Amino acid sequence: MSPRREIFARGLDLTHGCVEMSHGGGGRAMAQLIEELFLAAFDNEWLRARDDCAQFAVPAGRLVMATDSHVVSPLFFPGGDIGCLSVHGTLNDVAMAGARPLYLASSFILEEGFPLADLQRIVESMAQAARRAGVPVVTGDTKVVERGKGDGVFITTTGVGVAPEGVTISASRAQPGDAILLSGALGEHGMAVLAQRENLGFDAPIQSDTAALHELVAAMVAAVPGIHCLRDPTRGGLASALNEIAQQSGVGMRLRESAIPVREPVRALCEFLGLDPLYVANEGKLLAICPAEAAETLLAAMRDHPLGREAAIIGEVVADDHGFVEMETVFGGRRLVDWLSGEQLPRIC
Amino acid sequence: MKYLDEFRDGERARGIAARIRQEVEPNRRYALMEFCGGHTHAICRYGIEDLLPDNVRLIHGPGCPVCVLPSGRLQAAIDLVERERVILCSYGDLLRVPGAQGDTLLKARARGAELRMVYSINDALDLARAQPDRQMVFFAIGFETTTPPTAVAIRQARREGLGNFSVYCNHVLTPPALRALLATQPATGVVDGFIGPAHVSTIIGSQPYAFVATDHHRPLVIAGFEPLDVLQAISMLIRQINAGRAEVENEYTRAVSAEGNRKAQRLMAEVFALRSTFEWRGLGWLPDSALAIRPEFAEWDAENRFAIPPIQATDHKACACGEVLRGIKHPEDCKVFGTACTPDHPLGSCMVSAEGACAAYYHYGRFRQAAAS
Ligand code: SF4
């Protein structure tokens, strides 16, 4: 595959080697890293052209673009790693406009001393995620920072896609009377990462739900083109996503706690740490808001897709000048589901 | 951990609530104080007040470790990390608690102070082992629940000869706070009964609360932190009040015994001694209400190692935390609640921790205030 291999006297040591400053220096070492690690994994016609940019034709429609930076710690966690996460995150952001993602760009900030074997694992995982999603990584960049100035590896990905005619999905379109749907159980990514980071040894670890949602979205848009809002409740969880939509649309929301799916291990771990699953990050779930009369059709379309099997209607949009997201608790009481302030912290009492 | 759901069961909750409604005497007023912030949080999080008749009122007590830490002790920690260039390991909540003149550990971090947010004292021990050339100070706060782990860590540090680890001890005791609260109460009225601590009682047992019943003639029911526990305890308190009884009862028998956890008590006694007096935010200086590290372990006592001077700081003048912590004011009665004082910009400590009454009302109950106005 590599016509220029002869200029590198020795191959990269992908077993014991580490990232060095020269890997970001623009010289031969950098060319070798790109050649033997990135190109080997992502291989496609755009990268093979070895330009500083990628050129491609786009189908007609509205172009959608999103970018996302990933700084997760630990880099590897049950159910995924920073590599596949960085692909899914951006694909999902593009998909939340109802769009089909087409191309990805990725940029790496590597810390000096980071093991090349780990880097290779991450890049392979990204490449696999991109291949599965059918969206190539067509251009990229790499920089190296001195030891101590990074956290192993930071990845930024940017994606472009195209939204079909007649689909206008935005967080500002929720209207009183609309139904609120959720594609599946909450909190799996956040709790998987937290359990790994805090070394909370469990027999059956919680798996991150990291997944690309664009195919689920395509099925949903095909069933109900008039969806008003889509949002993937990542950092800050469901609570933050709903508060953002409520604010942007100038509406309130009423949820039913008993309708919101949370799996037992997540519920138990949240309980143990004093956390609320409504605020825990997801990486493979989405929220949809649509006119009430289309809710059942949309729910059926979601449940037909493997990533929406546990979808549920969890509440409705109401007129509310305060923009409050309220919830009827499993006990029949009421509570506010507020913005997250600061960080969610375990209880000490 | 499967059992947790059972204690959440909505049907059972509605059953207990219906029983409470049947049993309350309509012309009577029931003012019940939950001591612990953990209970306050469960009450607000599950909307338990919505299930109670109007004449049953819940008053929120001082049992929130972050809330009762006085600003002077906090300011001393800020000064310590800035003066001695130590690394301070702290629970996240403490970073936002106002010290003197609204200074916080977060602001100190922005000025260059080194802080590490930890989930437990073991994280701080690990950090000390990993960075032997840096002084690591753990900011210990909490009631009897978090005290045994601190004792274990101090013993461990001594065993390993960890010379770069120490503890800034702010552990306080529950019974003296209850005593102080009751001392300011009239013989009858204001608080008619107490929902007693959950986790604290697993350590100290139910016996230390006997004085509440014998000296002050108030019933106390120890309850777990699950919302059903709280409802059940309310129901038990109402029965005692109706029958004119004042007893210490235990709803949380699955975790609490009369004598508590003897092993944990021995550990605490080995490492800690009573301070003759200690300042509490809201309650003032209370005798025999807090723990200091014993001289045998002085090397791991940050107050000894760094000669931390006592600091007297005054709270923001609009702050009503003292009255809120004593149950005299409701959070929403504070003039700055939700305006100048919010979780993003707390003026008082009760707005910081999830267990603080002001934070709980702000997060879970603000729509009530909006509906009322
Ligand atoms: S609203 Fe703020 S200042 Fe007022 S009592 Fe509560 S925490 Fe203290």
XYZ file of C-alpha atoms and ligand atoms in Angstrom:
730
model
C 0.000 0.000 0.000
C 2.803 2.347 0.848
C 4.863 3.526 -2.107
C 7.129 5.657 0.089
C 8.087 3.069 2.634
C 11.716 2.893 1.484
C 12.498 6.341 2.935
C 12.039 5.002 6.496
C 15.063 2.940 7.443
C 13.153 1.055 10.155
C 9.436 0.545 10.747
C 7.672 2.208 13.709
C 8.026 0.173 16.889
C 4.363 -0.363 17.577
C 5.071 -2.705 20.490
C 7.426 -0.735 22.713
C 7.698 2.641 20.992
C 6.357 5.909 22.342
C 5.208 9.199 20.884
C 8.168 11.569 20.521
C 8.245 15.297 19.913
C 9.507 14.636 16.394
C 6.239 12.829 15.574
C 4.605 16.225 15.417
C 7.542 18.110 13.977
C 6.646 17.953 10.304
C 9.707 15.914 9.357
C 10.346 12.334 8.434
C 9.234 10.923 11.801
C 5.851 12.532 11.399
C 5.482 11.294 7.839
C 6.271 7.815 9.092
C 3.701 7.973 11.899
C 1.034 9.084 9.441
C 2.032 6.469 6.912
C 2.379 3.451 9.146
C -0.254 4.173 11.718
C -2.978 6.533 10.500
C -2.979 5.708 6.797
C -2.694 2.013 7.514
C -5.848 2.158 9.603
C -8.012 4.696 7.768
C -6.888 3.892 4.243
C -9.088 5.563 1.611
C -8.713 7.460 -1.670
C -8.724 10.930 -0.048
C -5.981 10.132 2.430
C -3.973 8.362 -0.234
C -3.911 11.606 -2.212
C -1.781 12.999 0.656
C -3.083 16.532 0.333
C -3.556 18.840 3.315
C -7.255 18.804 2.590
C -9.856 16.496 1.114
C -11.964 17.246 -1.961
C -15.308 15.633 -2.536
C -18.591 16.218 -4.310
C -21.712 16.696 -2.187
C -25.276 15.721 -3.002
C -27.935 18.442 -3.114
C -29.567 19.468 0.145
C -28.631 21.380 3.270
C -25.079 20.810 4.432
C -24.760 20.039 8.145
C -21.476 20.323 10.025
C -20.453 19.519 13.605
C -17.261 19.274 15.613
C -16.500 17.670 18.941
C -13.405 17.346 21.127
C -12.780 14.251 23.213
C -10.760 14.252 26.408
C -12.097 11.162 28.159
C -10.200 9.561 31.019
C -9.679 6.613 31.130
C -8.956 6.242 27.410
C -10.208 2.658 27.387
C -13.411 1.655 29.198
C -15.869 -1.249 29.079
C -17.746 -1.025 25.800
C -15.371 1.311 23.974
C -12.487 3.757 23.964
C -11.742 7.354 23.045
C -11.299 6.268 19.404
C -14.752 4.932 18.610
C -16.255 7.526 20.944
C -14.753 10.360 18.902
C -16.303 8.953 15.725
C -19.723 8.264 17.239
C -19.895 11.622 18.999
C -19.519 13.668 15.848
C -21.629 11.379 13.654
C -24.386 11.727 16.226
C -24.110 15.506 16.342
C -24.544 15.626 12.555
C -27.381 13.100 12.702
C -29.279 15.196 15.267
C -30.144 17.604 12.448
C -31.807 14.674 10.707
C -28.827 14.534 8.360
C -26.906 11.658 6.825
C -23.227 12.030 7.803
C -20.855 11.810 4.804
C -17.270 12.610 5.793
C -15.150 12.986 8.900
C -11.965 14.871 9.694
C -9.926 14.118 12.769
C -7.186 15.881 14.643
C -4.967 14.387 17.336
C -3.075 16.058 20.148
C -0.626 13.479 21.472
C 1.405 13.662 24.643
C 5.095 12.906 24.389
C 5.758 9.436 25.804
C 2.312 8.031 24.965
C 2.732 4.357 23.966
C 2.406 3.817 20.219
C 0.692 0.497 20.906
C -2.149 2.347 22.699
C -2.303 4.918 19.936
C -2.600 2.156 17.379
C -5.410 0.528 19.349
C -7.276 3.825 19.473
C -6.776 4.565 15.780
C -7.864 1.045 14.797
C -10.978 1.462 16.902
C -11.749 4.792 15.202
C -11.207 3.279 11.777
C -13.484 0.379 12.565
C -16.210 2.675 13.884
C -15.944 4.852 10.769
C -16.068 1.821 8.454
C -19.099 0.378 10.227
C -20.863 3.704 9.957
C -19.894 3.975 6.280
C -18.336 7.408 6.826
C -14.648 7.765 5.884
C -12.104 9.901 7.754
C -10.829 11.956 4.825
C -8.364 14.379 6.357
C -6.545 14.894 9.628
C -3.809 16.518 11.632
C -1.418 15.516 14.404
C 0.384 17.600 17.000
C 2.597 16.480 19.854
C 2.825 18.306 23.208
C 5.540 17.828 25.836
C 5.126 15.231 28.513
C 2.897 16.571 31.279
C 1.091 19.020 28.966
C -1.584 16.597 27.781
C -3.486 13.606 29.029
C -2.219 10.916 26.653
C -4.329 11.775 23.664
C -6.993 14.332 22.791
C -9.040 13.787 19.643
C -11.137 16.344 17.812
C -13.381 15.162 15.006
C -15.419 17.181 12.557
C -18.165 15.789 10.400
C -20.240 16.958 7.472
C -23.514 15.541 6.251
C -26.601 16.409 4.282
C -30.137 16.852 5.581
C -32.947 15.747 3.251
C -35.403 18.262 1.777
C -38.311 19.120 4.017
C -36.627 18.070 7.243
C -36.107 20.947 9.692
C -34.966 19.678 13.042
C -33.798 22.116 15.683
C -33.792 22.492 19.449
C -35.842 25.667 19.016
C -38.857 23.893 17.499
C -40.470 22.157 20.499
C -44.113 23.189 20.893
C -46.633 22.769 23.704
C -48.452 19.485 23.220
C -45.489 17.719 21.600
C -44.480 14.275 22.840
C -40.999 13.567 24.255
C -39.425 10.218 23.320
C -36.238 8.587 24.535
C -34.489 5.826 22.565
C -33.315 3.664 25.473
C -31.918 3.257 28.970
C -29.985 6.122 30.561
C -26.575 6.548 32.087
C -24.560 3.655 30.694
C -21.639 5.565 29.227
C -21.112 7.837 32.205
C -21.323 5.074 34.773
C -19.066 2.746 32.744
C -16.384 5.423 32.648
C -16.826 6.401 36.287
C -16.717 2.795 37.509
C -13.516 2.232 35.531
C -11.919 5.489 36.657
C -12.741 5.016 40.317
C -11.780 1.368 40.196
C -15.145 0.256 41.481
C -14.585 -3.389 40.688
C -17.777 -5.092 39.544
C -18.258 -8.669 38.382
C -20.200 -7.615 35.325
C -19.013 -4.126 34.454
C -21.463 -1.639 32.991
C -20.771 -1.260 29.256
C -20.706 2.141 27.606
C -23.566 2.570 25.148
C -21.342 4.365 22.603
C -22.914 3.922 19.162
C -23.536 5.749 15.892
C -27.165 6.814 15.756
C -27.499 8.060 12.173
C -29.207 4.929 10.895
C -31.749 5.047 13.685
C -32.287 8.711 12.825
C -32.740 7.887 9.127
C -35.452 5.365 10.035
C -37.140 7.893 12.308
C -37.054 10.700 9.755
C -38.452 8.354 7.110
C -41.349 7.446 9.421
C -42.034 10.964 10.742
C -40.416 13.697 8.600
C -42.031 16.307 10.855
C -39.891 15.559 13.931
C -39.330 18.864 15.725
C -36.195 18.207 17.793
C -33.512 15.574 18.145
C -30.744 15.655 20.714
C -28.241 13.126 21.997
C -28.067 13.544 25.762
C -24.295 13.309 26.236
C -22.512 15.340 28.916
C -25.009 16.552 31.503
C -27.397 13.756 30.565
C -31.090 13.852 29.784
C -31.724 16.673 32.257
C -29.339 19.083 30.550
C -30.534 18.208 27.047
C -34.170 18.831 28.000
C -33.376 22.098 29.758
C -31.480 23.306 26.689
C -34.396 22.497 24.411
C -36.874 24.055 26.859
C -34.838 27.245 26.911
C -34.265 27.414 23.157
C -37.907 26.729 22.376
C -39.349 28.838 25.218
C -41.456 25.979 26.586
C -41.674 23.760 29.681
C -41.688 19.982 29.950
C -43.468 17.434 32.110
C -41.849 14.020 32.505
C -43.032 10.798 34.107
C -40.229 9.173 36.070
C -41.848 5.739 35.855
C -41.593 5.870 32.032
C -37.865 6.646 31.886
C -35.814 3.494 31.290
C -32.750 2.958 33.524
C -31.167 -0.478 33.819
C -30.660 -2.049 37.209
C -26.814 -1.909 37.392
C -26.802 1.790 36.492
C -29.577 2.519 38.959
C -27.771 0.617 41.701
C -24.396 2.265 41.103
C -25.984 5.728 40.923
C -27.778 4.998 44.166
C -24.559 3.813 45.774
C -22.694 6.969 44.775
C -25.602 9.340 45.333
C -25.826 10.313 41.647
C -28.910 10.943 39.540
C -29.080 8.946 36.265
C -30.873 11.886 34.639
C -27.565 13.782 34.721
C -25.254 10.970 33.632
C -23.739 11.006 30.120
C -24.988 8.796 27.288
C -23.195 8.215 23.988
C -25.688 6.083 22.121
C -29.109 7.437 23.034
C -31.290 10.142 21.593
C -34.227 12.264 22.561
C -36.912 13.101 20.051
C -39.706 15.636 20.233
C -42.566 15.397 17.746
C -46.231 16.362 17.411
C -48.366 14.226 19.734
C -50.321 12.665 16.868
C -47.102 11.271 15.337
C -45.721 9.927 18.624
C -46.903 6.333 18.285
C -45.640 6.082 14.700
C -42.277 7.438 15.754
C -42.121 5.121 18.760
C -42.820 2.115 16.536
C -40.094 3.172 14.073
C -37.607 3.551 16.926
C -38.454 0.190 18.462
C -37.959 -1.453 15.058
C -34.290 -0.453 15.111
C -31.767 -2.323 17.301
C -30.619 0.944 18.930
C -34.184 1.930 19.803
C -35.592 -1.331 21.184
C -36.289 0.159 24.592
C -37.626 3.465 23.312
C -40.360 5.076 25.372
C -42.590 8.138 25.464
C -41.399 9.841 28.629
C -43.430 13.032 28.794
C -44.742 16.038 26.931
C -43.952 19.636 26.146
C -46.096 22.265 27.879
C -46.452 26.031 27.824
C -44.448 27.413 30.768
C -42.955 30.889 31.005
C -40.377 29.692 33.496
C -39.144 27.013 31.103
C -39.257 24.455 33.926
C -38.668 20.782 33.248
C -40.785 19.044 35.884
C -41.205 15.396 36.660
C -43.855 13.339 38.380
C -41.775 11.051 40.592
C -42.411 7.316 40.951
C -44.041 8.254 44.246
C -46.532 10.584 42.628
C -44.790 13.709 43.987
C -43.432 16.494 41.798
C -39.897 17.707 41.355
C -37.996 20.021 39.139
C -35.395 18.522 36.817
C -32.983 21.409 36.962
C -29.888 22.340 35.021
C -26.806 20.695 36.388
C -24.822 23.176 38.430
C -21.149 22.497 38.797
C -20.466 18.803 38.624
C -22.540 15.908 39.810
C -20.881 14.709 42.976
C -21.206 11.628 45.127
C -22.781 12.152 48.513
C -20.702 12.079 51.662
C -23.394 12.003 54.325
C -28.215 -4.245 45.274
C -31.440 -5.409 43.718
C -33.388 -4.517 46.858
C -33.192 -0.808 46.163
C -36.128 -0.766 43.814
C -38.360 -2.265 46.385
C -37.881 0.791 48.585
C -38.882 3.015 45.722
C -42.082 1.271 44.995
C -44.705 3.894 44.177
C -47.648 1.716 45.185
C -46.304 1.161 48.655
C -45.550 4.852 48.959
C -49.110 5.759 48.122
C -50.292 3.153 50.647
C -48.262 4.694 53.464
C -49.318 8.182 52.410
C -52.973 7.141 52.549
C -52.454 5.732 56.034
C -50.810 8.972 57.146
C -53.754 10.972 55.839
C -56.150 8.736 57.758
C -54.244 8.900 61.004
C -53.406 12.592 61.317
C -55.680 14.502 63.641
C -57.029 17.373 61.578
C -56.719 20.016 64.291
C -53.187 19.175 65.151
C -49.985 20.452 63.601
C -47.103 18.067 63.073
C -43.728 19.727 62.587
C -41.128 17.056 61.928
C -37.439 17.724 61.487
C -35.266 15.456 59.423
C -31.787 15.859 60.841
C -29.815 14.641 57.827
C -29.213 16.332 54.517
C -29.548 12.885 52.944
C -33.172 12.863 54.064
C -33.752 16.433 52.894
C -32.458 15.405 49.499
C -34.698 12.320 49.292
C -37.747 14.357 50.376
C -37.212 16.965 47.656
C -36.017 14.524 44.999
C -39.156 12.367 45.315
C -41.607 15.171 46.024
C -42.584 13.542 49.325
C -44.124 16.756 50.654
C -46.748 16.472 47.895
C -47.965 13.218 49.449
C -48.463 14.638 52.948
C -51.520 16.380 54.412
C -51.180 20.143 54.886
C -50.811 19.955 58.662
C -47.726 17.740 58.428
C -44.743 19.982 57.862
C -41.150 18.943 57.318
C -38.407 21.119 58.762
C -34.894 20.626 57.492
C -32.114 20.097 59.981
C -28.369 20.763 60.157
C -27.126 17.308 59.133
C -25.260 18.358 56.010
C -21.491 18.150 56.539
C -20.641 20.783 53.959
C -23.270 23.188 55.308
C -22.110 23.244 58.918
C -18.420 23.788 58.185
C -17.774 27.367 59.358
C -16.206 29.809 56.944
C -13.176 30.262 59.221
C -12.189 26.598 58.937
C -12.628 26.793 55.192
C -10.601 29.978 54.905
C -7.840 28.306 56.916
C -7.708 25.580 54.248
C -7.480 28.171 51.467
C -4.660 29.933 53.310
C -2.895 26.634 53.944
C -2.804 25.568 50.313
C -1.660 29.008 49.176
C 0.915 29.517 51.916
C 2.497 26.076 52.170
C 2.121 25.029 48.516
C 0.639 21.710 49.567
C -1.754 19.759 47.368
C -5.177 19.795 48.999
C -7.408 16.768 48.348
C -11.054 17.580 48.828
C -14.573 16.403 48.097
C -15.864 18.402 45.149
C -18.588 20.164 47.102
C -16.109 21.942 49.328
C -14.561 23.741 46.381
C -17.559 26.060 46.094
C -18.255 26.766 49.769
C -17.695 30.437 50.575
C -14.930 31.222 53.061
C -14.032 34.727 54.206
C -15.294 37.546 51.927
C -16.731 35.038 49.493
C -13.372 33.472 48.700
C -13.534 29.806 47.673
C -11.132 26.975 46.984
C -12.215 27.194 43.334
C -11.066 30.797 43.180
C -7.839 29.772 44.898
C -7.346 27.122 42.229
C -7.724 29.759 39.536
C -5.016 31.743 41.360
C -2.698 28.732 41.133
C -3.454 26.639 44.235
C -3.208 22.911 43.685
C -6.387 21.025 44.472
C -7.433 17.489 43.696
C -11.071 16.507 43.785
C -11.344 13.055 45.349
C -14.197 10.668 46.051
C -12.660 9.187 49.174
C -9.677 9.530 51.466
C -8.127 6.497 49.760
C -7.676 8.535 46.595
C -5.688 11.031 48.664
C -3.509 8.230 50.080
C -2.855 6.982 46.549
C -1.866 10.469 45.422
C 0.548 10.761 48.367
C 2.145 7.437 47.445
C 2.422 8.443 43.796
C 4.001 11.848 44.499
C 6.349 11.370 47.461
C 7.986 14.759 46.867
C 4.717 16.663 47.469
C 2.771 17.275 50.672
C -0.756 15.890 50.300
C -3.415 17.175 52.730
C -6.858 15.580 52.899
C -9.690 17.946 53.832
C -11.708 15.685 56.134
C -15.303 16.673 56.874
C -18.395 14.796 57.869
C -20.315 13.240 60.713
C -19.708 9.802 62.220
C -20.261 8.150 58.818
C -17.074 9.393 57.205
C -14.963 9.348 60.369
C -14.016 5.627 60.461
C -12.522 5.720 56.936
C -10.429 8.724 58.004
C -9.228 6.760 61.043
C -8.295 3.801 58.844
C -6.365 6.049 56.451
C -4.411 7.735 59.247
C -3.461 4.345 60.695
C -2.453 3.179 57.239
C -0.300 6.292 56.700
C 1.477 5.579 59.988
C 2.002 1.932 59.080
C 3.547 2.912 55.744
C 5.464 5.811 57.265
C 3.911 8.147 54.667
C 5.607 11.402 55.618
C 3.893 13.477 52.948
C 0.296 12.744 53.928
C -1.791 14.528 56.546
C -5.413 15.183 57.421
C -7.102 18.513 58.097
C -9.678 17.151 60.495
C -13.142 18.727 60.646
C -15.144 15.715 61.762
C -18.152 16.584 63.882
C -20.590 14.596 65.997
C -24.335 14.266 65.601
C -25.697 14.029 69.192
C -24.187 17.360 70.366
C -25.766 19.127 67.388
C -29.156 17.638 68.240
C -28.637 18.668 71.849
C -27.823 22.226 70.798
C -30.891 22.371 68.583
C -33.147 21.149 71.344
C -31.613 23.550 73.862
C -32.934 26.483 71.818
C -36.429 24.985 71.519
C -39.399 25.789 73.739
C -40.636 22.880 75.902
C -43.297 22.040 73.333
C -43.867 23.116 69.752
C -41.587 24.166 66.863
C -40.233 20.666 66.295
C -42.612 17.925 67.412
C -40.443 14.987 66.385
C -37.258 13.995 64.587
C -36.406 11.750 61.682
C -33.089 10.413 62.946
C -29.891 9.891 60.918
C -29.450 6.909 58.625
C -25.793 6.230 57.935
C -24.588 7.955 61.097
C -26.741 5.611 63.171
C -25.235 2.525 61.565
C -22.012 3.627 63.302
C -23.197 5.047 66.637
C -26.380 2.984 67.062
C -29.699 4.208 68.404
C -28.743 4.571 72.091
C -27.040 7.985 71.836
C -30.379 9.590 70.940
C -32.117 8.517 74.154
C -31.873 12.043 75.615
C -34.159 13.370 72.879
C -36.991 11.312 74.334
C -36.098 11.357 78.028
C -34.888 14.959 78.468
C -36.862 16.696 75.741
C -39.940 14.506 75.318
C -39.712 14.385 71.534
C -40.055 11.186 69.522
C -37.205 10.260 67.187
C -37.402 7.627 64.452
C -34.162 6.516 62.799
C -34.778 6.125 59.075
C -32.853 4.993 55.999
C -32.214 7.387 53.110
C -34.621 5.703 50.713
C -37.810 7.690 50.156
C -39.994 4.864 51.455
C -37.954 4.847 54.667
C -38.686 8.527 55.097
C -42.426 8.063 54.580
C -42.493 5.137 56.968
C -40.657 7.176 59.620
C -43.140 10.045 59.204
C -45.966 7.601 59.746
C -44.288 6.204 62.890
C -43.709 9.712 64.260
C -47.342 10.652 63.719
C -48.456 7.571 65.615
C -46.175 8.419 68.524
C -47.359 12.014 68.626
C -51.025 10.959 68.485
C -50.454 8.527 71.331
C -48.530 11.097 73.369
C -45.429 8.908 73.262
C -41.835 10.138 73.005
C -39.559 7.233 72.183
C -36.539 6.458 70.064
C -37.736 4.051 67.413
C -35.795 2.438 64.605
C -37.284 2.189 61.137
C -33.870 1.326 59.669
C -33.447 -2.010 61.410
C -31.888 -3.500 58.293
C -28.742 -1.471 59.055
C -28.949 0.036 62.545
C -28.694 -1.699 65.924
C -28.951 -0.247 69.413
C -25.221 -0.290 70.046
C -24.038 0.465 66.489
C -20.801 -0.691 64.930
C -18.445 -1.386 67.823
C -15.415 -1.947 65.631
C -15.831 1.427 63.932
C -16.335 3.085 67.329
C -13.092 1.548 68.641
C -11.234 2.733 65.570
C -12.522 6.262 66.029
C -11.560 6.237 69.701
C -8.069 5.037 68.863
C -7.316 7.829 66.394
C -9.508 10.739 67.547
C -10.156 12.623 70.773
C -12.963 15.089 71.592
C -12.266 18.776 71.022
C -13.443 20.830 73.971
C -15.332 23.114 71.601
C -15.810 23.568 67.863
C -17.526 26.133 65.680
C -20.504 25.084 63.563
C -21.959 27.287 60.884
C -25.387 28.278 62.111
C -25.109 26.649 65.527
C -22.103 28.526 66.880
C -19.500 27.067 69.257
C -20.648 23.736 70.678
C -18.836 21.914 73.490
C -17.606 18.354 72.884
C -19.021 18.390 69.370
C -16.040 17.600 67.161
C -13.001 15.373 66.883
C -9.287 16.129 66.789
C -6.516 13.734 65.829
C -4.840 12.254 68.931
C -1.256 13.341 69.784
C -0.009 9.801 68.965
C -0.900 10.518 65.356
C 0.169 14.174 65.394
C 2.537 13.648 62.485
C -0.473 13.031 60.224
C -2.452 15.954 61.631
C -2.232 18.851 59.177
C -3.133 21.336 61.917
C -0.046 20.203 63.770
C 2.294 19.744 60.832
C 1.574 23.147 59.283
C 0.588 25.037 62.440
C -2.722 26.166 60.930
C -3.871 29.263 62.838
C -7.545 29.600 63.837
C -9.442 32.075 61.692
C -12.634 33.851 62.618
C -14.542 34.800 59.484
C -17.950 36.374 59.190
C -20.567 35.167 56.734
C -22.248 37.301 54.087
C -24.614 39.679 55.830
C -27.659 38.640 53.781
C -27.032 34.960 54.450
C -29.696 33.181 56.503
C -27.882 29.835 56.605
C -27.785 29.892 60.402
C -31.564 30.108 60.674
C -32.058 27.577 57.883
C -29.725 25.107 59.606
C -31.609 25.499 62.887
C -34.937 24.996 61.132
C -36.148 28.486 62.019
C -36.307 29.651 58.420
C -37.390 27.832 55.321
C -34.879 28.170 52.446
C -37.363 30.215 50.452
C -37.641 32.668 53.363
C -34.083 33.800 52.797
C -34.109 37.130 50.964
C -31.386 36.120 48.545
C -32.676 32.598 47.771
C -32.674 32.065 44.025
C -31.612 35.646 43.299
C -28.193 36.602 44.668
C -27.713 33.059 45.986
C -27.904 30.189 43.486
C -26.000 26.914 43.119
C -23.821 28.578 40.482
C -23.054 31.529 42.784
C -23.694 30.388 46.343
C -23.564 33.030 49.065
C -24.106 30.471 51.792
C -23.067 26.884 52.337
C -26.631 25.495 52.252
C -26.787 26.283 48.529
C -23.704 24.198 47.685
C -24.061 20.553 48.591
C -26.857 18.384 47.231
C -27.678 17.704 50.875
C -28.086 21.378 51.695
C -31.689 22.472 52.160
C -31.358 25.549 49.930
C -29.762 23.566 47.115
C -32.425 20.872 47.409
C -35.222 23.433 47.200
C -33.551 25.253 44.367
C -32.969 22.085 42.338
C -36.204 20.257 42.973
C -38.803 22.669 44.273
C -38.416 26.035 42.566
C -41.615 25.576 40.575
C -43.601 25.791 43.829
C -42.215 29.224 44.583
C -42.948 30.294 41.005
C -46.506 29.009 41.285
C -47.035 30.861 44.568
C -45.857 34.235 43.275
S -30.352 31.052 50.106
Fe -28.128 31.116 50.213
S -27.644 32.707 51.678
Fe -29.818 32.199 51.931
S -29.832 30.667 53.547
Fe -29.730 29.569 51.630
S -27.567 29.273 51.256
Fe -27.704 30.798 52.862
